Amino acid sequence: MIQISLAAARVNANLKQDEAAKMLGITPRTLSQYEHGKWVIPATTLRKAAKIYGVPSDMIRLEVVEDGEYDEKILNNTTV
């Protein structure tokens, strides 16, 4: 299956970031953080975005968020 980024899905829906954020009920800064993989997007927000953007939610490729020590413990198979 072909996947596109969250930002590409928004652009393909002809929405500016501030317009999409308003429709999602979040701030443009929050949407920017989701689009750049800085913050993890909640599943409910992802489903809402997919509906607004007119694409299946599994078509949207999400960035992997590095969250420091937790990731290191998983990589080293130690207890979290």
PDB file of C-alpha atoms in Angstrom:
ATOM      1  CA  MET A   1       0.000   0.000   0.000  1.00  0.00           C
ATOM      2  CA  ILE A   2       1.223   3.451  -0.856  1.00  0.00           C
ATOM      3  CA  GLN A   3       1.519   5.779   2.104  1.00  0.00           C
ATOM      4  CA  ILE A   4       1.847   9.551   2.277  1.00  0.00           C
ATOM      5  CA  SER A   5       2.843  11.857   5.094  1.00  0.00           C
ATOM      6  CA  LEU A   6       0.315  13.650   7.241  1.00  0.00           C
ATOM      7  CA  ALA A   7       1.403  16.964   5.703  1.00  0.00           C
ATOM      8  CA  ALA A   8       1.037  15.600   2.147  1.00  0.00           C
ATOM      9  CA  ALA A   9      -2.458  14.339   2.936  1.00  0.00           C
ATOM     10  CA  ARG A  10      -3.373  17.837   4.146  1.00  0.00           C
ATOM     11  CA  VAL A  11      -1.860  19.530   1.100  1.00  0.00           C
ATOM     12  CA  ASN A  12      -3.612  17.067  -1.230  1.00  0.00           C
ATOM     13  CA  ALA A  13      -6.888  18.059   0.455  1.00  0.00           C
ATOM     14  CA  ASN A  14      -6.101  21.698  -0.451  1.00  0.00           C
ATOM     15  CA  LEU A  15      -5.975  22.773   3.189  1.00  0.00           C
ATOM     16  CA  LYS A  16      -3.560  25.196   4.775  1.00  0.00           C
ATOM     17  CA  GLN A  17      -2.142  24.175   8.126  1.00  0.00           C
ATOM     18  CA  ASP A  18      -4.186  26.731  10.069  1.00  0.00           C
ATOM     19  CA  GLU A  19      -7.401  25.671   8.300  1.00  0.00           C
ATOM     20  CA  ALA A  20      -6.800  21.994   8.988  1.00  0.00           C
ATOM     21  CA  ALA A  21      -5.865  22.672  12.617  1.00  0.00           C
ATOM     22  CA  LYS A  22      -9.111  24.560  13.156  1.00  0.00           C
ATOM     23  CA  MET A  23     -11.121  21.684  11.653  1.00  0.00           C
ATOM     24  CA  LEU A  24      -9.266  19.234  13.899  1.00  0.00           C
ATOM     25  CA  GLY A  25      -9.818  21.354  16.994  1.00  0.00           C
ATOM     26  CA  ILE A  26      -6.092  21.811  17.653  1.00  0.00           C
ATOM     27  CA  THR A  27      -3.617  24.649  17.286  1.00  0.00           C
ATOM     28  CA  PRO A  28      -1.540  25.096  14.123  1.00  0.00           C
ATOM     29  CA  ARG A  29       1.565  24.539  16.279  1.00  0.00           C
ATOM     30  CA  THR A  30       0.233  21.175  17.455  1.00  0.00           C
ATOM     31  CA  LEU A  31      -0.513  20.120  13.878  1.00  0.00           C
ATOM     32  CA  SER A  32       2.973  21.207  12.849  1.00  0.00           C
ATOM     33  CA  GLN A  33       4.479  19.083  15.621  1.00  0.00           C
ATOM     34  CA  TYR A  34       2.472  16.065  14.420  1.00  0.00           C
ATOM     35  CA  GLU A  35       3.439  16.660  10.789  1.00  0.00           C
ATOM     36  CA  HIS A  36       7.142  16.914  11.636  1.00  0.00           C
ATOM     37  CA  GLY A  37       7.126  13.839  13.885  1.00  0.00           C
ATOM     38  CA  LYS A  38       7.969  15.826  17.003  1.00  0.00           C
ATOM     39  CA  TRP A  39       4.850  14.707  18.882  1.00  0.00           C
ATOM     40  CA  VAL A  40       2.824  11.502  18.650  1.00  0.00           C
ATOM     41  CA  ILE A  41      -0.597  12.100  17.096  1.00  0.00           C
ATOM     42  CA  PRO A  42      -3.469  10.565  19.103  1.00  0.00           C
ATOM     43  CA  ALA A  43      -5.410   7.887  17.211  1.00  0.00           C
ATOM     44  CA  THR A  44      -8.649   9.873  17.462  1.00  0.00           C
ATOM     45  CA  THR A  45      -6.989  12.912  15.884  1.00  0.00           C
ATOM     46  CA  LEU A  46      -5.432  10.760  13.166  1.00  0.00           C
ATOM     47  CA  ARG A  47      -8.814   9.242  12.279  1.00  0.00           C
ATOM     48  CA  LYS A  48     -10.413  12.688  12.231  1.00  0.00           C
ATOM     49  CA  ALA A  49      -7.614  14.050  10.016  1.00  0.00           C
ATOM     50  CA  ALA A  50      -7.950  11.115   7.617  1.00  0.00           C
ATOM     51  CA  LYS A  51     -11.686  11.758   7.319  1.00  0.00           C
ATOM     52  CA  ILE A  52     -11.165  15.493   6.740  1.00  0.00           C
ATOM     53  CA  TYR A  53      -8.373  14.836   4.238  1.00  0.00           C
ATOM     54  CA  GLY A  54     -10.390  12.161   2.447  1.00  0.00           C
ATOM     55  CA  VAL A  55      -7.913   9.313   2.783  1.00  0.00           C
ATOM     56  CA  PRO A  56      -7.910   6.047   4.779  1.00  0.00           C
ATOM     57  CA  SER A  57      -6.009   6.477   8.056  1.00  0.00           C
ATOM     58  CA  ASP A  58      -3.720   3.543   7.244  1.00  0.00           C
ATOM     59  CA  MET A  59      -2.598   5.418   4.123  1.00  0.00           C
ATOM     60  CA  ILE A  60      -1.009   8.115   6.294  1.00  0.00           C
ATOM     61  CA  ARG A  61       2.612   7.357   7.144  1.00  0.00           C
ATOM     62  CA  LEU A  62       3.523   8.482  10.644  1.00  0.00           C
ATOM     63  CA  GLU A  63       6.971   9.537  11.724  1.00  0.00           C
ATOM     64  CA  VAL A  64       8.710   7.573  14.449  1.00  0.00           C
ATOM     65  CA  VAL A  65       9.018   9.706  17.558  1.00  0.00           C
ATOM     66  CA  GLU A  66      12.227   9.262  19.501  1.00  0.00           C
ATOM     67  CA  ASP A  67      11.416   9.619  23.162  1.00  0.00           C
ATOM     68  CA  GLY A  68      14.831   9.243  24.704  1.00  0.00           C
ATOM     69  CA  GLU A  69      15.476   6.921  27.599  1.00  0.00           C
ATOM     70  CA  TYR A  70      12.385   4.784  26.971  1.00  0.00           C
ATOM     71  CA  ASP A  71      13.575   3.949  23.427  1.00  0.00           C
ATOM     72  CA  GLU A  72      17.069   3.164  24.662  1.00  0.00           C
ATOM     73  CA  LYS A  73      15.716   0.679  27.222  1.00  0.00           C
ATOM     74  CA  ILE A  74      13.627  -1.086  24.581  1.00  0.00           C
ATOM     75  CA  LEU A  75      16.571  -1.248  22.172  1.00  0.00           C
ATOM     76  CA  ASN A  76      18.730  -2.737  24.904  1.00  0.00           C
ATOM     77  CA  ASN A  77      15.927  -5.114  26.035  1.00  0.00           C
ATOM     78  CA  THR A  78      15.950  -3.795  29.583  1.00  0.00           C
ATOM     79  CA  THR A  79      12.946  -3.272  31.811  1.00  0.00           C
ATOM     80  CA  VAL A  80      11.036  -0.068  31.283  1.00  0.00           C
TER      81      VAL A  80
END
